[in-house]
Amino acid sequence: AFSKQMSMPKSKDKTPVVSELRFKKFITISDNEYNELYRELLRLIRLTGNTANIYSIANTIYWWNDNTRKECAYDYYLNIK
């Protein structure tokens, strides 16, 4: 999932590719703010080195709601090492 990709550590660093602050900004985007969601997703895709899982991103956009945000948060925080 894309959330797992965001939580992967940088090459030599143990910090995640996407900072916790930026991730929190992403998951607080409300259901009907699609312009903001798209803008933030583009930033996140760039941060992951343009290697994002397209299927996962499409699924996230299509189903963007409280449950999707919770799933993203679980994936992100469970994979931070």
Short mmCIF file of C-alpha atoms in Angstrom, two decimals:
data_model
loop_
_atom_site.label_atom_id
_atom_site.label_comp_id
_atom_site.label_asym_id
_atom_site.label_seq_id
_atom_site.Cartn_x
_atom_site.Cartn_y
_atom_site.Cartn_z
CA ALA A 1 0.00 0.00 0.00
CA PHE A 2 1.06 3.57 -0.60
CA SER A 3 0.94 4.36 3.13
CA LYS A 4 3.54 1.66 3.75
CA GLN A 5 5.75 3.20 1.06
CA MET A 6 5.52 6.57 2.81
CA SER A 7 6.68 5.03 6.09
CA MET A 8 9.74 3.29 4.64
CA PRO A 9 13.05 4.65 5.93
CA LYS A 10 15.25 6.84 3.79
CA SER A 11 18.31 5.08 2.37
CA LYS A 12 20.79 5.57 5.25
CA ASP A 13 18.48 7.28 7.68
CA LYS A 14 15.85 5.65 9.87
CA THR A 15 13.40 8.49 9.41
CA PRO A 16 10.46 7.77 7.09
CA VAL A 17 10.43 9.06 3.52
CA VAL A 18 7.36 11.14 4.39
CA SER A 19 7.63 12.99 7.69
CA GLU A 20 5.02 12.45 10.35
CA LEU A 21 3.98 16.10 10.09
CA ARG A 22 3.33 15.85 6.34
CA PHE A 23 1.51 12.53 6.82
CA LYS A 24 -0.76 14.08 9.45
CA LYS A 25 -1.53 16.91 7.04
CA PHE A 26 -2.48 14.30 4.43
CA ILE A 27 -4.84 12.28 6.64
CA THR A 28 -6.63 15.38 7.94
CA ILE A 29 -7.88 16.36 4.46
CA SER A 30 -11.67 16.15 4.60
CA ASP A 31 -13.89 14.07 2.34
CA ASN A 32 -14.86 16.78 -0.13
CA GLU A 33 -11.50 18.57 -0.51
CA TYR A 34 -10.38 16.71 -3.61
CA ASN A 35 -8.21 19.54 -4.94
CA GLU A 36 -6.22 19.56 -1.71
CA LEU A 37 -6.10 15.74 -1.70
CA TYR A 38 -4.68 15.65 -5.24
CA ARG A 39 -2.11 18.35 -4.47
CA GLU A 40 -0.92 16.55 -1.35
CA LEU A 41 -0.80 13.18 -3.11
CA LEU A 42 1.42 14.67 -5.83
CA ARG A 43 3.82 15.91 -3.14
CA LEU A 44 3.81 12.51 -1.46
CA ILE A 45 4.43 10.70 -4.74
CA ARG A 46 7.44 12.93 -5.39
CA LEU A 47 8.78 12.27 -1.89
CA THR A 48 8.62 8.52 -2.50
CA GLY A 49 10.79 8.95 -5.59
CA ASN A 50 7.91 8.58 -8.05
CA THR A 51 7.68 4.87 -7.20
CA ALA A 52 4.18 4.97 -5.76
CA ASN A 53 1.75 2.09 -6.04
CA ILE A 54 -0.74 3.53 -8.55
CA TYR A 55 -3.47 1.02 -7.74
CA SER A 56 -3.23 1.91 -4.05
CA ILE A 57 -3.38 5.65 -4.78
CA ALA A 58 -6.42 5.26 -7.05
CA ASN A 59 -8.14 3.18 -4.42
CA THR A 60 -7.33 5.78 -1.74
CA ILE A 61 -8.76 8.61 -3.86
CA TYR A 62 -11.90 6.70 -4.81
CA TRP A 63 -12.68 5.61 -1.24
CA TRP A 64 -11.42 8.75 0.58
CA ASN A 65 -13.36 8.83 3.87
CA ASP A 66 -12.80 8.25 7.60
CA ASN A 67 -12.18 4.53 7.14
CA THR A 68 -9.61 5.14 4.40
CA ARG A 69 -7.80 7.68 6.58
CA LYS A 70 -7.74 5.17 9.47
CA GLU A 71 -6.33 2.44 7.23
CA CYS A 72 -3.65 4.82 5.94
CA ALA A 73 -2.72 5.76 9.50
CA TYR A 74 -2.51 2.10 10.59
CA ASP A 75 -0.30 1.22 7.62
CA TYR A 76 1.96 4.23 8.12
CA TYR A 77 2.46 3.96 11.89
CA LEU A 78 2.76 0.16 12.00
CA ASN A 79 5.64 0.28 9.52
CA ILE A 80 7.74 3.02 11.08
CA LYS A 81 10.85 1.41 12.48
#
